[in-house]
C-alpha positions as a printed Julia matrix, in Angstrom:
451×3 Matrix{Float64}:
 67.31   94.97   29.4
 64.08   93.58   30.89
 65.43   94.31   34.41
 66.17   97.96   33.48
 62.63   98.45   32.18
 61.09   97.12   35.4
 63.4    99.35   37.46
 62.34  102.41   35.46
 58.66  101.57   35.89
 59.19  101.13   39.65
 60.87  104.5    39.95
 58.16  106.12   37.87
 55.41  104.78   40.17
 57.14  105.83   43.43
 57.87  109.44   42.71
 57.49  112.01   45.51
 53.74  112.9    45.62
 54.45  116.15   47.5
 56.3   117.64   44.54
 53.35  119.12   42.63
 55.47  121.49   40.54
 56.67  118.68   38.29
 54.26  117.43   35.64
 54.05  113.85   34.38
 56.49  114.43   31.56
 59.01  116.07   33.93
 58.7   113.1    36.32
 59.48  110.83   33.38
 62.5   112.94   32.39
 63.84  112.81   35.99
 63.35  109.04   35.99
 65.18  108.78   32.67
 68.08  110.82   34.02
 68.37  108.46   36.99
 68.4   105.48   34.58
 70.63  106.49   31.61
 70.59  102.97   30.19
 67.0   103.41   29.0
 66.99  104.38   25.35
 64.15  106.91   25.26
 60.96  107.99   27.05
 58.77  106.32   24.37
 60.38  103.01   25.12
 59.49  103.39   28.77
 55.83  104.06   27.94
 55.53  101.04   25.64
 54.64   98.34   28.12
 54.14   94.73   27.22
 50.56   93.51   27.26
 49.33   92.26   30.63
 51.59   94.58   32.61
 49.83   97.13   34.9
 50.02  100.7    33.74
 51.38  103.3    36.2
 50.72  106.95   35.73
 52.04  109.7    38.01
 49.09  111.98   38.79
 47.94  113.7    41.91
 45.59  110.78   42.63
 48.38  108.23   42.77
 48.72  108.42   46.57
 45.88  110.27   48.3
 47.36  111.31   51.63
 44.58  113.73   52.5
 46.27  116.71   50.9
 43.14  117.75   49.1
 42.03  119.49   52.33
 43.94  122.59   53.3
 45.19  121.81   56.82
 47.56  124.74   56.96
 45.11  127.56   56.49
 43.77  129.58   59.44
 41.04  127.67   61.3
 37.57  129.11   61.43
 37.17  131.55   64.29
 40.85  131.58   65.28
 42.08  135.11   65.59
 45.43  136.44   66.64
 44.85  139.35   68.98
 47.12  141.09   71.42
 45.07  143.93   72.9
 41.58  144.3    74.34
 40.0   145.9    71.25
 41.28  143.18   68.93
 40.06  140.51   71.35
 36.6   142.03   71.49
 36.45  142.16   67.71
 37.66  138.56   67.53
 34.97  137.49   70.01
 32.24  139.13   67.94
 33.52  137.48   64.74
 33.68  134.13   66.5
 30.08  134.57   67.67
 29.0   135.26   64.1
 30.85  132.18   62.89
 29.09  130.04   65.51
 25.69  131.29   64.34
 26.48  130.54   60.71
 27.77  127.01   61.28
 25.33  124.06   61.37
 23.83  123.19   64.74
 25.57  120.45   66.79
 28.34  120.16   64.22
 31.95  119.5    65.13
 33.07  122.79   63.64
 30.54  124.67   65.74
 31.77  122.91   68.89
 35.36  123.82   68.07
 34.32  127.43   67.5
 32.61  127.51   70.92
 35.82  126.25   72.53
 37.78  128.97   70.76
 35.25  131.55   71.97
 35.82  130.44   75.57
 39.59  130.78   75.17
 39.17  134.25   73.71
 37.03  135.36   76.63
 39.54  133.96   79.12
 42.29  135.84   77.33
 40.23  139.04   77.48
 39.66  138.56   81.22
 43.36  137.97   81.72
 44.18  141.26   80.02
 41.61  143.09   82.15
 43.01  141.6    85.38
 46.7   140.82   84.77
 48.44  138.49   87.19
 50.94  141.0    88.47
 53.18  140.6    91.46
 50.66  141.22   94.22
 51.68  141.28   97.9
 50.96  138.13   99.86
 49.3   140.01  102.76
 46.91  142.96  102.58
 45.33  144.62  105.64
 42.17  146.61  104.96
 39.29  147.59  107.31
 40.52  145.09  109.9
 40.51  142.39  107.22
 43.73  140.42  106.96
 43.85  139.2   103.38
 46.19  136.45  102.22
 46.86  135.75   98.57
 45.47  132.38   97.54
 47.4   129.94   95.38
 44.5   127.64   94.54
 43.58  127.35   90.86
 40.01  126.28   91.59
 37.13  127.98   89.75
 34.51  127.09   92.38
 34.93  130.34   94.35
 32.81  133.46   94.0
 33.88  137.01   94.74
 31.94  138.4    97.7
 32.21  141.94   96.33
 31.3   141.73   92.65
 29.38  138.43   92.85
 31.25  136.89   89.89
 33.3   133.72   89.54
 36.96  133.84   90.54
 39.05  132.29   87.77
 41.88  131.05   89.94
 43.91  129.96   86.93
 44.39  133.46   85.57
 43.2   135.82   88.34
 44.71  136.88   91.65
 42.38  136.61   94.62
 42.53  136.98   98.39
 40.84  135.44  101.43
 40.44  137.1   104.82
 41.76  134.81  107.55
 39.28  136.23  110.04
 35.88  136.12  108.32
 36.83  134.16  105.15
 35.8   137.02  102.86
 36.91  136.2    99.28
 37.42  138.7    96.5
 39.48  139.56   93.43
 42.59  141.64   93.87
 40.93  144.38   91.8
 37.98  144.42   94.25
 40.04  144.93   97.41
 39.93  148.72   97.29
 36.14  148.64   96.79
 35.4   146.85  100.09
 33.42  149.03  102.51
 32.41  146.52  105.23
 34.84  145.87  108.11
 35.85  142.38  109.14
 33.16  140.48  111.06
 35.84  138.91  113.25
 36.38  142.26  114.97
 32.69  142.43  115.87
 32.84  138.9   117.28
 35.89  139.81  119.37
 34.48  143.06  120.78
 30.75  142.3   120.98
 30.09  138.58  121.06
 26.32  138.48  121.46
 23.29  137.49  119.43
 20.25  139.39  118.33
 17.62  137.52  120.39
 14.55  139.22  118.9
 12.93  137.19  116.15
 13.37  139.05  112.84
 13.31  142.64  114.22
 11.97  144.28  111.06
 11.7   148.07  111.03
 10.58  148.54  107.42
 12.27  149.41  104.16
 11.4   153.09  104.53
 13.55  153.31  107.68
 16.52  152.33  105.47
 15.66  155.06  102.95
 15.02  152.29  100.41
 18.7   151.43  100.32
 20.73  148.31  101.04
 21.7   148.07  104.7
 25.3   147.25  103.75
 26.32  148.88  100.48
 23.57  151.56  100.41
 22.55  150.68   96.86
 18.95  151.62   95.87
 16.52  148.71   96.36
 12.76  148.16   96.26
 10.28  145.34   96.8
  9.35  145.44   93.1
 12.9   144.61   92.06
 13.61  147.94   90.35
 16.45  148.88   90.26
 17.41  145.97   92.54
 15.42  143.41   94.48
 15.11  143.96   98.23
 15.88  140.77  100.16
 15.2   140.52  103.88
 17.66  138.96  106.33
 15.8   136.87  108.9
 18.52  137.46  111.52
 18.79  141.26  111.46
 15.38  142.02  109.93
 16.99  144.48  107.49
 16.82  144.52  103.69
 19.77  144.0   101.34
 20.47  144.05   97.63
 21.19  140.94   95.59
 24.95  141.54   95.82
 24.9   141.55   99.63
 22.19  138.9   100.07
 22.67  135.62   98.21
 19.75  133.79   99.84
 22.11  131.79  102.05
 20.45  129.65  104.72
 21.37  129.63  108.41
 19.84  128.63  111.75
 18.57  131.69  113.64
 19.59  131.69  117.36
 16.53  133.72  118.46
 14.16  131.13  116.97
 16.09  128.34  118.68
 16.06  129.72  122.22
 12.45  130.92  122.08
 10.7   128.33  119.9
 13.22  125.46  119.67
 13.03  126.02  115.88
 16.03  124.84  113.88
 14.7   125.47  110.38
 17.28  127.39  108.29
 16.2   130.84  107.12
 17.52  133.22  104.48
 20.21  135.59  105.74
 22.59  138.11  104.21
 26.25  137.37  103.52
 27.42  139.48  106.47
 24.99  137.76  108.86
 25.96  134.35  107.56
 29.66  135.0   108.26
 28.85  136.37  111.71
 26.68  133.36  112.62
 29.35  130.98  111.31
 31.99  132.58  113.55
 29.66  132.64  116.57
 28.27  129.11  116.25
 30.74  127.58  118.75
 30.91  130.47  121.22
 29.09  129.81  124.54
 27.18  133.07  124.94
 23.64  131.79  125.56
 22.51  131.63  129.2
 19.32  129.64  128.72
 18.1   129.91  132.32
 17.9   133.69  131.97
 16.76  133.92  128.35
 14.03  131.25  128.44
 13.85  129.22  131.68
 10.67  127.46  130.54
 12.63  125.74  127.76
 13.83  123.08  130.22
 10.21  122.15  130.96
  9.52  121.21  127.35
 12.84  119.85  126.07
 13.88  116.67  127.86
 17.27  116.56  126.16
 18.3   119.79  127.86
 17.41  118.43  131.31
 19.54  115.34  130.71
 22.46  117.4   129.38
 22.29  119.77  132.36
 22.5   116.82  134.79
 25.5   115.37  132.92
 27.26  118.74  132.97
 26.67  119.12  136.7
 28.16  115.65  137.33
 31.22  116.5   135.24
 31.77  119.66  137.3
 31.67  117.48  140.45
 34.27  115.15  138.89
 36.64  117.97  137.97
 38.21  118.36  141.49
 39.13  114.67  141.48
 41.05  115.03  138.21
 42.82  118.23  139.22
 44.28  116.56  142.3
 44.98  113.2   140.65
 48.41  112.67  139.11
 47.28  109.79  136.89
 44.35  111.78  135.56
 46.58  114.73  134.75
 49.03  112.47  132.92
 46.21  110.82  130.99
 44.76  114.29  130.19
 41.22  113.12  130.8
 39.78  116.62  130.81
 40.93  117.02  127.2
 38.04  114.77  126.24
 36.0   117.99  126.36
 38.51  120.29  124.68
 36.01  121.11  121.91
 33.55  122.25  124.59
 35.8   123.76  127.22
 32.91  125.63  128.83
 31.48  122.29  129.98
 34.22  122.03  132.61
 33.75  125.64  133.73
 29.99  126.0   134.29
 26.67  124.35  133.53
 24.74  127.42  132.38
 26.34  128.66  129.16
 25.48  127.1   125.81
 26.51  127.7   122.22
 24.34  127.35  119.15
 26.38  124.29  118.18
 25.53  122.73  121.58
 21.84  123.27  120.94
 22.11  121.89  117.41
 23.84  118.75  118.69
 21.31  118.44  121.5
 18.48  118.61  118.97
 20.01  115.83  116.86
 20.97  113.71  119.9
 24.73  113.74  119.31
 25.53  115.86  122.35
 23.71  113.56  124.77
 25.5   110.49  123.41
 28.97  112.06  123.55
 28.44  113.45  127.06
 27.21  110.06  128.29
 30.36  108.39  126.99
 32.56  111.02  128.62
 30.65  110.73  131.9
 31.11  106.95  131.9
 34.84  107.27  131.22
 35.33  109.79  134.03
 33.29  107.75  136.55
 35.21  104.59  135.67
 38.53  106.29  136.46
 37.32  107.64  139.8
 35.43  104.61  141.1
 37.39  101.68  139.6
 40.76  102.55  138.06
 42.37  105.03  140.47
 42.96  104.2   144.14
 43.69  107.82  145.02
 40.33  108.94  143.7
 38.56  106.04  145.47
 40.09  107.15  148.77
 38.38  110.54  148.35
 34.93  109.0   148.51
 32.37  109.6   151.28
 30.52  107.48  153.85
 26.97  108.38  154.74
 27.15  109.88  158.22
 23.49  109.2   158.86
 23.34  105.44  158.37
 27.08  104.67  158.09
 26.25  101.73  155.88
 26.64  100.81  152.22
 29.41  101.42  149.71
 31.6   104.45  149.29
 29.62  107.4   148.01
 30.58  110.0   145.43
 28.82  113.31  144.81
 28.0   112.47  141.17
 26.15  109.24  142.02
 22.49  109.29  141.12
 21.33  108.03  144.56
 23.19  110.63  146.67
 22.59  114.14  147.94
 25.26  116.76  148.52
 25.2   119.48  151.13
 25.61  122.86  149.5
 27.47  124.29  152.5
 30.04  121.65  153.44
 29.84  119.35  150.34
 29.2   116.28  152.5
 27.61  113.33  150.67
 24.7   111.26  152.02
 22.26  108.7   150.76
 19.34  110.56  149.31
 16.81  108.52  151.28
 18.73  109.0   154.53
 19.1   112.71  153.99
 15.42  113.41  153.38
 14.12  110.9   155.95
 16.02  112.46  158.86
 15.88  116.15  158.17
 16.64  118.71  155.52
 19.59  119.99  157.52
 23.03  118.5   157.08
 24.11  116.86  160.39
 27.71  117.76  159.73
 26.83  121.41  159.35
 24.71  121.22  162.51
 27.66  119.87  164.49
 29.92  122.59  163.12
 27.39  125.21  164.06
 27.13  123.92  167.63
 30.9   123.79  167.93
 31.25  127.38  166.78
 28.6   128.5   169.19
 30.33  126.76  172.09
 33.69  128.34  171.23
 32.41  131.88  170.82
 29.78  131.82  173.53
 30.36  134.66  176.02
 30.68  133.61  179.71
 27.96  134.77  182.15
 28.57  137.5   184.81
 30.33  136.5   188.02
 27.99  136.1   191.0
 29.25  137.51  194.31
 28.66  135.4   197.44
């Protein structure tokens, strides 16, 4: 009988706490039904002294049910269309203002507000099945698959939410925009201008005045003014024209006109269109410095050194073209990034001038010059056999036209010691012999004298 009483008390203390519909007396009746051997409910409640008393109340096992976890969280709204989302956003804003500052609930409400705004943006710009390629105003747009949010639309000047928005990039000028902004583009691709008219504006900031633009943006024709009403007028240092804040983001770029005239590499503010054009033109060799500013070589020593290295490389090129080992080793590909260096010594790109200013171009050309000279003078016997002997002194080692102590005849390409050439005469002896030979061959015979 003592065992049955303890069993009843155990069952009474371990009733299901989630069943709130049953009161204490009903819990006791259910326990008595499960243990029919107990005589009555009063006998179960009469406990011997010293025994702990168990009572089945809602405080028996506090599992955190006093807080309502299943009600709708603050600021969480179920919305399916744009109007409901806007209403939900306004309510969520009001909830954020009413909650205590820096509280956890306020932080959660802010997170919910962000999700609501993203949902609203998704409904405005649905991710429909867009074509992968779009051609518009000579732009060739490709649909991007990146989910990054670090991109900005070049048309509307807003962030591209790659996770929920469709956006395109032009493969020619790298113009980025939303899919909804494609039909609003009015500027043609800069790549076409680079292909048809690859030249720089070489006048320093050719400003004509805002009145010549009719107080409108040079690109989108939006009204602008220097006072910022209705939009701020921003000047492009490359073109000298004024743009609105949507077309001019205060990007910085090196201005070619300032480089070739003043050797000034300080970046200046340019418009978006000018920045893309300068970025595409930076590696194109279109600057003929000897014609644009010949005095620049008198003040910039780096350019004089680079010009001498380029001239030597052009003298080495015939050796490599006729050398089988050099063609197999593809030595001329050492200058594949600057292909114009093996074609002439006059054309420069803005990137060449930038590297010359920092000293990188001189170092790389010196290494290439050393590699080429080593092949011709030491490694290859065929190239060594194409050397020259000074015809004036006929002494010394084999000479090559790119040696620093030699002089080359511009007419017959004969190579002499520089000291021998200038000590004897300024006329090449080989050319003099050829001239005399031609004169003797084509000299007309005198008239026959009769006896």
